[in-house]
Amino acid sequence: MKAALLNKPGRITEKPLEFGEVERPSAMAGQVLVRVKACGVCRTDLHIVEGELKPQKRPVIPGHQIVGEIVDGATADLPKGLPVGVSWMGGVDGTCALCRRGMENLCDAPVFTGYTVDGGYAGYTAARADFVFPLPAALSDAQAAPLLCAGIIGFRSIRVAGVQPGERVGLFGFGASAHLAMAVLQAWKCEVYVSTRGESHRRLAESLGATWVGGEREKPPVELDRAVTFAPSGDLVVAALGSLRKGGVVAINAIHLDRIPEFDYDTLLWGERQIRSVANMTRRDARDFLQIAAEIGLKPKVTLFPLAQANEALAAVKRDAIDGAAVIVP
Ligand SMILES: [Zn+2]
Ligand SMILES: [Zn+2]
């Protein structure tokens, strides 16, 4: 099968992904084999390819927003031909203290798709049967792909931020994950305030009906109940904190941040404001979000790239040059 392989991390401008033919994986016990039809590009892929996340497997096939159909290892619940998605969480042990407390997103022995095991920048992928998700029929393959991490983790972020219907919510950064979170917030009748760099991201936020849209250094005109930061920048976390009412919460939707700058406790955190990180996802997050996505008819904005252009797709994500989500089609 065709695949994009990462042998050695490097700057994306140096095109670290190599392309070639590799042996098609087979479904081991408890796994299904999925023929990949589309695979979304996530900022985490960029952190893996550029080496901000320590290499776990060499070579590795990145990609963890996989849409495809089951071709082997079918079960009664997952019949052959069923459209399914595979996400970042490729498996957990189910036995550690955190799994036993229902916090499988924090499992001590997790499997991460496209990082600790091969992912979906390829023709086929093998995945644990208990970690694949049947997909809503209404979406095209390419439109379903960004739901699987950008969508699920964006949804988890607004959960972690504690968003209640009707609240004022700030989104700092407006890439794939934020534009999907916004759709859920609108369904919950929240007011959405978007601060982001890039004129085209601001236009997209406006066209999607944001209550207010400003540049990344502009402060929303009202105090926010909740905020989510989406770019890997600590400055943004401080900007988000500075926009909160007392008792408000900032959730950081990023697996890696450049740093957290020093900030003034008295004015920014005191008053029971909180900063929370968002780590991974649970299968419940995935199922709940996919159900909401189907109910509200969520249709992500996508830009397609052929597999051989995976380096270019990642470079475009790094430059914030994509409106909506980048999706690789093998
Ligand atoms: Zn565990
Ligand atoms: Zn991701």
mmCIF file of C-alpha atoms in Angstrom, residues 71-240:
data_model
loop_
_atom_site.group_PDB
_atom_site.id
_atom_site.type_symbol
_atom_site.label_atom_id
_atom_site.label_comp_id
_atom_site.label_asym_id
_atom_site.label_seq_id
_atom_site.Cartn_x
_atom_site.Cartn_y
_atom_site.Cartn_z
ATOM 1 C CA VAL A 71 -12.399 -4.645 5.109
ATOM 2 C CA ASP A 72 -11.211 -7.312 7.570
ATOM 3 C CA GLY A 73 -11.711 -8.373 11.188
ATOM 4 C CA ALA A 74 -15.438 -7.585 10.934
ATOM 5 C CA THR A 75 -17.699 -8.344 13.903
ATOM 6 C CA ALA A 76 -21.472 -8.288 14.386
ATOM 7 C CA ASP A 77 -21.252 -4.656 15.562
ATOM 8 C CA LEU A 78 -18.675 -3.678 12.961
ATOM 9 C CA PRO A 79 -19.663 -5.444 9.731
ATOM 10 C CA LYS A 80 -17.598 -5.425 6.553
ATOM 11 C CA GLY A 81 -18.074 -2.199 4.562
ATOM 12 C CA LEU A 82 -19.227 -0.158 7.598
ATOM 13 C CA PRO A 83 -18.021 3.466 7.443
ATOM 14 C CA VAL A 84 -15.940 4.082 10.565
ATOM 15 C CA GLY A 85 -13.604 6.627 12.068
ATOM 16 C CA VAL A 86 -10.390 6.154 14.018
ATOM 17 C CA SER A 87 -9.084 8.891 16.298
ATOM 18 C CA TRP A 88 -6.007 9.831 18.363
ATOM 19 C CA MET A 89 -6.810 7.415 21.196
ATOM 20 C CA GLY A 90 -5.947 4.068 19.647
ATOM 21 C CA GLY A 91 -6.371 2.137 22.895
ATOM 22 C CA VAL A 92 -6.005 2.152 26.671
ATOM 23 C CA ASP A 93 -5.140 -0.605 29.160
ATOM 24 C CA GLY A 94 -8.504 -0.356 30.945
ATOM 25 C CA THR A 95 -6.810 -1.405 34.195
ATOM 26 C CA CYS A 96 -4.810 1.567 35.492
ATOM 27 C CA ALA A 97 -6.138 3.743 38.308
ATOM 28 C CA LEU A 98 -7.248 6.483 35.890
ATOM 29 C CA CYS A 99 -9.035 4.126 33.500
ATOM 30 C CA ARG A 100 -10.829 2.610 36.481
ATOM 31 C CA ARG A 101 -12.008 6.082 37.479
ATOM 32 C CA GLY A 102 -13.480 6.699 34.030
ATOM 33 C CA MET A 103 -10.611 8.950 32.957
ATOM 34 C CA GLU A 104 -9.314 6.813 30.104
ATOM 35 C CA ASN A 105 -8.066 9.956 28.352
ATOM 36 C CA LEU A 106 -5.347 10.071 31.039
ATOM 37 C CA CYS A 107 -4.475 6.331 30.878
ATOM 38 C CA ASP A 108 -0.947 5.484 32.013
ATOM 39 C CA ALA A 109 -0.419 3.089 29.092
ATOM 40 C CA PRO A 110 -2.210 4.623 26.112
ATOM 41 C CA VAL A 111 -1.891 3.850 22.419
ATOM 42 C CA PHE A 112 -1.869 6.923 20.187
ATOM 43 C CA THR A 113 -2.812 6.512 16.545
ATOM 44 C CA GLY A 114 -0.187 7.855 14.152
ATOM 45 C CA TYR A 115 2.323 8.262 16.989
ATOM 46 C CA THR A 116 2.908 5.095 19.057
ATOM 47 C CA VAL A 117 1.307 2.978 16.295
ATOM 48 C CA ASP A 118 0.891 3.605 12.564
ATOM 49 C CA GLY A 119 -1.925 5.899 11.484
ATOM 50 C CA GLY A 120 -3.871 6.923 8.436
ATOM 51 C CA TYR A 121 -1.546 8.714 5.999
ATOM 52 C CA ALA A 122 -1.745 5.442 4.064
ATOM 53 C CA GLY A 123 -4.016 3.197 2.043
ATOM 54 C CA TYR A 124 -4.979 1.001 5.023
ATOM 55 C CA THR A 125 -4.696 1.001 8.787
ATOM 56 C CA ALA A 126 -5.282 -1.581 11.502
ATOM 57 C CA ALA A 127 -7.120 -0.343 14.601
ATOM 58 C CA ARG A 128 -8.470 -1.768 17.832
ATOM 59 C CA ALA A 129 -12.091 -2.715 17.201
ATOM 60 C CA ASP A 130 -13.184 -1.175 20.507
ATOM 61 C CA PHE A 131 -11.658 2.179 19.462
ATOM 62 C CA VAL A 132 -13.335 2.662 16.080
ATOM 63 C CA PHE A 133 -16.513 4.691 15.768
ATOM 64 C CA PRO A 134 -19.351 4.139 13.275
ATOM 65 C CA LEU A 135 -19.875 7.426 11.382
ATOM 66 C CA PRO A 136 -23.032 9.394 10.571
ATOM 67 C CA ALA A 137 -24.173 8.591 7.038
ATOM 68 C CA ALA A 138 -24.888 12.198 6.038
ATOM 69 C CA LEU A 139 -21.257 13.270 5.731
ATOM 70 C CA SER A 140 -18.781 12.766 2.919
ATOM 71 C CA ASP A 141 -15.558 10.950 3.833
ATOM 72 C CA ALA A 142 -13.540 14.163 3.659
ATOM 73 C CA GLN A 143 -16.038 16.083 5.790
ATOM 74 C CA ALA A 144 -16.150 13.366 8.433
ATOM 75 C CA ALA A 145 -12.339 13.290 8.831
ATOM 76 C CA PRO A 146 -11.869 16.541 10.819
ATOM 77 C CA LEU A 147 -14.583 15.503 13.248
ATOM 78 C CA LEU A 148 -12.344 12.727 14.547
ATOM 79 C CA CYS A 149 -9.795 14.812 16.410
ATOM 80 C CA ALA A 150 -10.356 18.500 15.730
ATOM 81 C CA GLY A 151 -14.048 17.980 16.375
ATOM 82 C CA ILE A 152 -13.893 15.561 19.318
ATOM 83 C CA ILE A 153 -11.104 17.447 21.120
ATOM 84 C CA GLY A 154 -12.764 20.803 20.416
ATOM 85 C CA PHE A 155 -15.899 19.343 21.985
ATOM 86 C CA ARG A 156 -13.931 18.004 24.958
ATOM 87 C CA SER A 157 -12.376 21.476 25.347
ATOM 88 C CA ILE A 158 -15.737 23.177 25.729
ATOM 89 C CA ARG A 159 -16.706 20.411 28.174
ATOM 90 C CA VAL A 160 -13.494 20.938 30.170
ATOM 91 C CA ALA A 161 -14.144 24.700 30.125
ATOM 92 C CA GLY A 162 -17.534 23.897 31.689
ATOM 93 C CA VAL A 163 -19.577 25.757 29.075
ATOM 94 C CA GLN A 164 -23.269 26.116 29.910
ATOM 95 C CA PRO A 165 -25.928 26.918 27.293
ATOM 96 C CA GLY A 166 -26.248 30.647 26.612
ATOM 97 C CA GLU A 167 -22.858 31.623 28.052
ATOM 98 C CA ARG A 168 -20.298 33.977 26.529
ATOM 99 C CA VAL A 169 -17.437 31.885 25.187
ATOM 100 C CA GLY A 170 -14.144 33.091 23.710
ATOM 101 C CA LEU A 171 -12.261 31.106 21.079
ATOM 102 C CA PHE A 172 -8.616 32.175 20.809
ATOM 103 C CA GLY A 173 -7.265 30.969 17.477
ATOM 104 C CA PHE A 174 -9.620 29.817 14.733
ATOM 105 C CA GLY A 175 -8.360 26.695 12.978
ATOM 106 C CA ALA A 176 -10.069 23.376 12.346
ATOM 107 C CA SER A 177 -10.904 22.572 15.967
ATOM 108 C CA ALA A 178 -12.272 26.037 16.806
ATOM 109 C CA HIS A 179 -14.557 26.233 13.783
ATOM 110 C CA LEU A 180 -16.139 22.904 14.761
ATOM 111 C CA ALA A 181 -16.438 23.863 18.447
ATOM 112 C CA MET A 182 -18.176 27.059 17.329
ATOM 113 C CA ALA A 183 -20.941 25.091 15.626
ATOM 114 C CA VAL A 184 -21.666 23.204 18.849
ATOM 115 C CA LEU A 185 -21.615 26.451 20.872
ATOM 116 C CA GLN A 186 -24.098 28.007 18.461
ATOM 117 C CA ALA A 187 -26.372 24.991 18.824
ATOM 118 C CA TRP A 188 -26.195 25.662 22.571
ATOM 119 C CA LYS A 189 -27.192 29.324 21.980
ATOM 120 C CA CYS A 190 -23.868 30.631 23.308
ATOM 121 C CA GLU A 191 -22.418 33.980 22.276
ATOM 122 C CA VAL A 192 -19.090 33.256 20.558
ATOM 123 C CA TYR A 193 -16.193 35.762 20.644
ATOM 124 C CA VAL A 194 -13.304 34.923 18.308
ATOM 125 C CA SER A 195 -9.790 36.397 18.583
ATOM 126 C CA THR A 196 -7.505 35.164 15.828
ATOM 127 C CA ARG A 197 -4.638 36.143 13.583
ATOM 128 C CA GLY A 198 -5.202 36.080 9.844
ATOM 129 C CA GLU A 199 -7.792 38.035 7.901
ATOM 130 C CA SER A 200 -9.242 34.908 6.258
ATOM 131 C CA HIS A 201 -9.798 33.213 9.644
ATOM 132 C CA ARG A 202 -11.589 36.338 10.859
ATOM 133 C CA ARG A 203 -13.759 36.380 7.742
ATOM 134 C CA LEU A 204 -14.604 32.695 8.226
ATOM 135 C CA ALA A 205 -15.572 33.319 11.873
ATOM 136 C CA GLU A 206 -17.750 36.238 10.787
ATOM 137 C CA SER A 207 -19.422 34.241 8.033
ATOM 138 C CA LEU A 208 -20.183 31.467 10.548
ATOM 139 C CA GLY A 209 -21.996 33.967 12.748
ATOM 140 C CA ALA A 210 -19.597 34.853 15.563
ATOM 141 C CA THR A 211 -20.984 37.515 17.926
ATOM 142 C CA TRP A 212 -17.647 39.372 17.766
ATOM 143 C CA VAL A 213 -14.411 38.833 15.832
ATOM 144 C CA GLY A 214 -11.062 40.523 16.520
ATOM 145 C CA GLY A 215 -7.328 40.218 15.979
ATOM 146 C CA GLU A 216 -5.199 38.024 18.247
ATOM 147 C CA ARG A 217 -4.230 40.980 20.449
ATOM 148 C CA GLU A 218 -7.723 42.457 20.598
ATOM 149 C CA LYS A 219 -9.737 41.961 23.740
ATOM 150 C CA PRO A 220 -13.387 40.921 23.414
ATOM 151 C CA PRO A 221 -15.693 43.837 24.380
ATOM 152 C CA VAL A 222 -17.355 41.907 27.247
ATOM 153 C CA GLU A 223 -16.113 39.686 30.075
ATOM 154 C CA LEU A 224 -16.249 36.030 29.046
ATOM 155 C CA ASP A 225 -17.628 33.128 31.060
ATOM 156 C CA ARG A 226 -15.320 30.611 29.367
ATOM 157 C CA ALA A 227 -12.501 30.606 26.871
ATOM 158 C CA VAL A 228 -10.660 27.985 24.851
ATOM 159 C CA THR A 229 -7.211 28.574 23.347
ATOM 160 C CA PHE A 230 -6.389 26.646 20.183
ATOM 161 C CA ALA A 231 -2.928 27.779 19.084
ATOM 162 C CA PRO A 232 0.288 26.483 20.740
ATOM 163 C CA SER A 233 1.031 29.882 22.262
ATOM 164 C CA GLY A 234 1.266 30.722 25.969
ATOM 165 C CA ASP A 235 0.685 34.410 25.204
ATOM 166 C CA LEU A 236 -2.770 33.416 24.009
ATOM 167 C CA VAL A 237 -3.503 31.676 27.328
ATOM 168 C CA VAL A 238 -2.675 34.900 29.167
ATOM 169 C CA ALA A 239 -4.806 36.929 26.736
ATOM 170 C CA ALA A 240 -7.697 34.529 27.324
#
